[in-house]
Amino acid sequence: MGYNKDNYNRIREEYNTKYLRAREAADLRRTEVHLAIPAVEELDRALNGLGLEIMKAAVGGGDVEARLAELRTRNEELQALRRDLLVEGGFPPDYTEVKYECELCADSGFVDFKMCRCMRNKLIQAAYASSGMATLLESQSFENFDLDYCTATPQTLRHMTRVRDIMKQYADTFEAGVSENLVLFGGTGLGKTHLSTAVARTVIERGFDVFYVSAVGMLSDFEYQRFGNSVSGDSGADTGRYYDCDLLIIDDLGTEVNNQFTTSVLYNVINTRLNRRHATIINTNFSQDEFRKRYWDRITSRVLGEYRVLPFVGCDVRAQKLARK
């Protein structure tokens, strides 16, 4: 699927108009100069005519190279004279040139049929904003996941180092429709959210559509869509992305109200994404035994049977950070 479709379409449309706006602004500046310095307007007419002569000479007969060299020299002379007139008139020498936000792609978004880095950066920033975790993405990465908080025992440190490395490799090699699903078990403050955020950050930067949501938030959207429609006929919740994004991260599973409706929605999201081969990461403070007791067998069998299980161990990192202050 790649970049979020709505983000891509919106930003592509921005690039479709940026080029035209840049040229229109240059045309207005050129008109301003022509009114202030009529000699520049005369030079521009001469330069336009010279351009036509260069095109004719390029396809004409005779000593083409000599003629082109002569015309290019004349073009340089006229351009130099034009710049001098602009400066004498109080304008910058490049005042009438088209000024693009990105000179590399001339605001087209592509260079040699490949996406320009300026457009890619805009898509990444848009993906951050639409991922549901913009604030977390600014502060949490693999690089600042501090294993010093996991040194209670050598076994804990080894285990959490391995978990971090597994998740980093997962992010670095993520491929839509191919990458596996992950379920992270463990108590609060052990780094599940931090490493999930780090995965999301890397996967977004590699050009995939990631959606991060709490279990409560996701189920509230489905509840609003179903019961809100029955009352108002309109729902502001867009639940399609839960099925379609390349990577869905569901945080804090188990904090939601547990009833037939929420369990049915959760099963439908998990099962549909499995069938479509869209990757999912689930975080929960439950142990595996608690997870089995909480949810239907149809949910537990799919998660424990189709997801890679990563237990998080150690002491509460947040509590340790507070104790150090």
Coordinates of C-alpha atoms in Angstrom, one line a residue:
M1 CA 0.0 0.0 0.0
G2 CA 2.9 2.4 0.8
Y3 CA 2.2 6.0 2.0
N4 CA -1.2 6.7 3.4
K5 CA -3.5 7.2 0.4
D6 CA -5.1 10.4 1.6
N7 CA -1.8 12.0 2.6
Y8 CA -0.3 11.1 -0.8
N9 CA -3.2 12.4 -2.8
R10 CA -3.3 15.7 -0.8
I11 CA 0.5 16.3 -1.1
R12 CA 0.6 15.3 -4.7
E13 CA -2.1 17.9 -5.4
E14 CA 0.0 20.5 -3.5
Y15 CA 2.9 19.8 -5.8
N16 CA 0.7 20.0 -8.9
T17 CA -0.1 23.6 -8.0
K18 CA 3.2 24.8 -6.5
Y19 CA 5.0 24.8 -9.9
L20 CA 2.2 27.0 -11.4
R21 CA 2.2 29.4 -8.4
A22 CA 6.0 29.8 -8.7
R23 CA 5.8 30.7 -12.4
E24 CA 2.8 33.0 -11.8
A25 CA 4.7 34.9 -9.1
A26 CA 7.7 35.2 -11.5
D27 CA 5.4 36.6 -14.2
L28 CA 4.1 39.2 -11.9
R29 CA 7.6 40.3 -10.9
R30 CA 8.6 40.4 -14.6
T31 CA 5.6 42.7 -15.3
E32 CA 6.6 44.9 -12.4
V33 CA 10.1 45.2 -13.9
H34 CA 8.8 45.9 -17.4
L35 CA 6.8 48.8 -16.1
A36 CA 9.7 50.2 -14.1
I37 CA 12.4 49.6 -16.7
P38 CA 11.1 49.5 -20.3
A39 CA 14.6 48.6 -21.6
V40 CA 14.3 45.2 -19.8
E41 CA 11.1 44.5 -21.7
E42 CA 12.9 45.1 -25.0
L43 CA 15.7 42.8 -23.9
D44 CA 13.2 40.1 -23.0
R45 CA 11.7 40.3 -26.5
A46 CA 15.2 40.0 -28.0
L47 CA 16.0 37.0 -25.8
N48 CA 12.8 35.3 -26.8
G49 CA 13.7 35.8 -30.4
L50 CA 17.2 34.5 -29.8
G51 CA 15.8 31.4 -28.2
L52 CA 13.8 30.7 -31.4
E53 CA 17.0 31.2 -33.4
I54 CA 18.9 28.7 -31.2
M55 CA 16.1 26.1 -31.8
K56 CA 16.2 26.6 -35.5
A57 CA 20.0 26.5 -35.6
A58 CA 20.0 23.2 -33.7
V59 CA 18.0 21.4 -36.5
G60 CA 19.4 23.4 -39.4
G61 CA 22.1 22.6 -41.9
G62 CA 25.6 24.0 -42.3
D63 CA 28.1 24.6 -39.5
V64 CA 25.6 24.0 -36.7
E65 CA 28.2 24.1 -33.9
A66 CA 29.6 27.4 -35.0
R67 CA 26.2 29.0 -35.3
L68 CA 25.1 27.7 -31.9
A69 CA 28.3 29.0 -30.3
E70 CA 27.7 32.4 -31.8
L71 CA 24.1 32.5 -30.5
R72 CA 25.0 31.3 -27.1
T73 CA 27.6 34.1 -26.8
R74 CA 25.0 36.6 -27.8
N75 CA 22.6 35.2 -25.2
E76 CA 25.1 35.5 -22.5
E77 CA 25.8 39.1 -23.4
L78 CA 22.1 40.0 -23.4
Q79 CA 21.6 38.2 -20.0
A80 CA 24.5 40.2 -18.5
L81 CA 23.1 43.5 -19.8
R82 CA 19.7 42.5 -18.4
R83 CA 21.1 41.8 -14.9
D84 CA 23.0 45.2 -15.0
L85 CA 19.8 47.0 -15.8
L86 CA 17.9 45.3 -13.0
V87 CA 20.6 46.2 -10.4
E88 CA 20.7 49.8 -11.7
G89 CA 16.9 50.0 -11.3
G90 CA 17.1 48.8 -7.7
F91 CA 16.1 45.2 -8.2
P92 CA 18.1 42.0 -7.4
P93 CA 19.7 40.5 -10.5
D94 CA 17.6 37.3 -10.2
Y95 CA 14.4 39.2 -9.3
T96 CA 12.3 37.9 -12.3
E97 CA 13.6 34.3 -12.2
V98 CA 11.2 31.5 -11.1
K99 CA 11.9 30.8 -7.4
Y100 CA 11.0 27.2 -6.4
E101 CA 10.7 25.9 -2.9
C102 CA 12.9 23.0 -4.1
E103 CA 15.3 23.8 -6.8
L104 CA 16.2 20.1 -7.1
C105 CA 12.8 19.1 -8.5
A106 CA 11.4 22.5 -9.5
D107 CA 8.5 21.8 -7.2
S108 CA 7.3 18.9 -9.2
G109 CA 8.0 16.3 -6.5
F110 CA 10.1 14.1 -8.7
V111 CA 13.6 14.0 -10.1
D112 CA 14.2 11.7 -13.1
F113 CA 10.9 9.9 -12.4
K114 CA 12.0 9.2 -8.8
M115 CA 10.4 10.9 -5.8
C116 CA 12.3 14.0 -4.6
R117 CA 13.5 14.1 -1.0
C118 CA 11.4 17.2 -0.4
M119 CA 8.2 15.3 -1.2
R120 CA 9.3 12.3 0.7
N121 CA 9.9 14.5 3.8
K122 CA 6.5 16.0 3.5
L123 CA 4.9 12.6 3.3
I124 CA 6.9 11.5 6.4
Q125 CA 5.7 14.5 8.4
A126 CA 2.1 13.9 7.2
A127 CA 2.5 10.3 8.2
Y128 CA 3.7 11.3 11.7
A129 CA 0.6 13.6 12.1
S130 CA -1.9 10.9 10.9
S131 CA -0.3 8.0 12.7
G132 CA -2.0 8.9 16.0
M133 CA 1.3 9.2 17.8
A134 CA 3.0 12.4 16.6
T135 CA 4.1 13.5 20.1
L136 CA 5.6 10.1 21.0
L137 CA 7.5 9.9 17.6
E138 CA 9.4 13.1 18.5
S139 CA 10.9 11.6 21.6
Q140 CA 11.0 7.8 21.4
S141 CA 13.3 5.8 19.1
F142 CA 15.5 2.7 19.2
E143 CA 18.5 4.9 19.9
N144 CA 17.2 6.3 23.1
F145 CA 15.7 3.1 24.5
D146 CA 17.8 2.9 27.6
L147 CA 18.8 -0.7 28.6
D148 CA 20.4 0.6 31.8
Y149 CA 16.9 0.3 33.3
C150 CA 16.9 -3.5 32.5
T151 CA 20.0 -4.5 34.6
A152 CA 18.2 -5.9 37.6
T153 CA 19.7 -9.3 36.6
P154 CA 22.0 -10.4 33.8
Q155 CA 19.2 -12.5 32.4
T156 CA 16.8 -9.5 32.3
L157 CA 19.4 -7.4 30.4
R158 CA 20.1 -10.2 27.9
H159 CA 16.4 -10.8 27.3
M160 CA 15.4 -7.2 26.8
T161 CA 18.4 -6.6 24.6
R162 CA 17.2 -9.4 22.4
V163 CA 13.7 -8.1 22.4
R164 CA 14.9 -4.6 21.3
D165 CA 17.1 -6.2 18.6
I166 CA 14.2 -8.3 17.3
M167 CA 11.9 -5.2 17.0
K168 CA 14.6 -3.1 15.4
Q169 CA 15.2 -5.8 12.8
Y170 CA 11.4 -6.0 12.3
A171 CA 11.3 -2.3 11.6
D172 CA 14.4 -2.2 9.4
T173 CA 13.1 -5.0 7.2
F174 CA 9.3 -4.3 7.3
E175 CA 7.5 -5.3 4.2
A176 CA 3.8 -4.8 3.6
G177 CA 2.0 -8.1 3.2
V178 CA 5.0 -10.1 4.3
S179 CA 6.1 -9.0 7.8
E180 CA 4.8 -11.0 10.7
N181 CA 2.5 -9.9 13.6
L182 CA 3.8 -9.2 17.1
V183 CA 2.2 -9.3 20.5
L184 CA 4.0 -7.8 23.4
F185 CA 3.1 -9.1 26.9
G186 CA 4.3 -7.6 30.2
G187 CA 3.5 -5.2 33.0
T188 CA 3.4 -1.4 32.9
G189 CA 6.6 0.6 32.4
L190 CA 8.7 -2.1 30.7
G191 CA 9.1 -0.4 27.4
K192 CA 6.4 -1.8 25.2
T193 CA 5.1 1.6 24.1
H194 CA 8.6 2.9 23.6
L195 CA 9.7 0.1 21.3
S196 CA 6.4 0.1 19.5
T197 CA 6.8 3.8 18.8
A198 CA 10.4 3.2 17.6
V199 CA 9.0 0.6 15.2
A200 CA 6.4 2.9 13.9
R201 CA 8.9 5.7 13.4
T202 CA 11.2 3.6 11.4
V203 CA 8.4 2.0 9.3
I204 CA 6.9 5.4 8.6
E205 CA 10.3 6.8 7.5
R206 CA 10.6 3.8 5.1
G207 CA 7.4 4.8 3.4
F208 CA 4.7 2.7 4.9
D209 CA 1.3 3.6 6.3
V210 CA 1.3 3.1 10.1
F211 CA -1.7 3.7 12.5
Y212 CA -1.1 3.7 16.2
V213 CA -4.1 3.6 18.5
S214 CA -5.1 2.6 22.0
A215 CA -7.5 -0.2 22.4
V216 CA -10.0 2.1 24.0
G217 CA -9.7 4.6 21.2
M218 CA -10.1 2.0 18.5
L219 CA -13.2 0.5 20.0
S220 CA -14.7 3.9 20.7
D221 CA -14.5 4.6 17.0
F222 CA -16.4 1.5 16.1
E223 CA -18.9 2.1 18.8
Y224 CA -19.5 5.7 17.6
Q225 CA -19.8 4.5 14.0
R226 CA -22.4 1.9 14.8
F227 CA -24.5 3.6 17.5
G228 CA -23.8 7.1 16.4
N229 CA -25.2 6.4 12.9
S230 CA -28.4 4.9 14.4
V231 CA -29.1 8.2 16.1
S232 CA -27.7 11.0 13.8
G233 CA -27.2 9.2 10.5
D234 CA -23.6 10.5 10.5
S235 CA -20.4 9.2 12.0
G236 CA -17.1 11.0 12.2
A237 CA -15.2 7.8 12.9
D238 CA -13.2 6.4 10.0
T239 CA -12.8 2.7 10.8
G240 CA -11.6 1.7 7.4
R241 CA -8.0 2.4 8.2
Y242 CA -8.0 -0.2 11.0
Y243 CA -8.3 -2.8 8.2
D244 CA -6.3 -1.1 5.4
C245 CA -3.1 0.4 6.9
D246 CA 0.2 -1.4 6.4
L247 CA 0.9 -1.7 10.1
L248 CA -1.7 -1.3 12.9
I249 CA -0.3 -0.9 16.5
I250 CA -3.0 -1.4 19.2
D251 CA -1.7 -0.2 22.5
D252 CA -3.0 -1.1 26.0
L253 CA -5.2 -4.0 25.0
G254 CA -7.1 -5.0 28.0
T255 CA -8.0 -1.5 29.3
E256 CA -11.2 -1.4 27.2
V257 CA -14.6 -2.3 28.4
N258 CA -15.1 -6.0 27.8
N259 CA -18.5 -6.9 26.4
Q260 CA -19.9 -8.8 23.4
F261 CA -19.7 -5.8 21.1
T262 CA -16.0 -4.8 21.9
T263 CA -14.9 -8.4 21.7
S264 CA -16.7 -8.9 18.4
V265 CA -15.0 -5.8 17.0
L266 CA -11.6 -6.8 18.2
Y267 CA -12.0 -10.3 16.7
N268 CA -13.1 -8.8 13.4
V269 CA -10.1 -6.4 13.2
I270 CA -7.6 -9.1 14.1
N271 CA -9.1 -11.7 11.8
T272 CA -9.6 -9.4 8.8
R273 CA -6.0 -8.1 9.0
L274 CA -4.7 -11.7 9.2
N275 CA -6.8 -12.6 6.1
R276 CA -5.5 -9.5 4.2
R277 CA -1.9 -10.1 5.4
H278 CA -1.7 -6.7 7.0
A279 CA 0.7 -6.6 9.9
T280 CA -0.4 -5.8 13.5
I281 CA 1.4 -5.2 16.8
I282 CA -0.6 -5.6 20.0
N283 CA 0.6 -4.3 23.4
T284 CA -1.0 -5.6 26.6
N285 CA -0.2 -5.5 30.3
F286 CA -1.6 -9.0 30.6
S287 CA 0.4 -12.1 30.9
Q288 CA -0.5 -14.9 28.4
D289 CA -2.6 -16.7 31.0
E290 CA -4.5 -13.5 31.8
F291 CA -5.0 -12.9 28.1
R292 CA -6.5 -16.3 27.6
K293 CA -8.9 -15.7 30.5
R294 CA -10.0 -12.3 29.2
Y295 CA -10.8 -13.1 25.5
W296 CA -12.7 -15.5 23.4
D297 CA -10.9 -18.7 22.3
R298 CA -11.2 -17.4 18.7
I299 CA -9.2 -14.3 19.6
T300 CA -6.6 -16.0 21.7
S301 CA -6.1 -18.8 19.2
R302 CA -5.4 -16.3 16.4
V303 CA -3.1 -14.0 18.4
L304 CA -1.1 -16.8 20.2
G305 CA -1.1 -18.9 17.1
E306 CA -0.5 -16.3 14.4
Y307 CA 1.6 -13.6 16.2
R308 CA 5.2 -13.8 17.4
V309 CA 5.1 -13.5 21.2
L310 CA 7.6 -11.1 22.9
P311 CA 7.4 -11.1 26.7
F312 CA 8.7 -7.9 28.3
V313 CA 10.4 -8.4 31.7
G314 CA 12.2 -6.3 34.3
C315 CA 11.2 -3.4 36.6
D316 CA 9.0 -0.5 35.9
V317 CA 11.1 2.0 33.9
R318 CA 8.9 4.9 34.7
A319 CA 9.1 4.2 38.4
Q320 CA 12.9 4.0 38.1
K321 CA 13.1 7.3 36.3
L322 CA 11.0 9.0 38.9
A323 CA 13.2 7.5 41.7
R324 CA 16.3 8.9 40.1
K325 CA 15.0 12.5 40.0

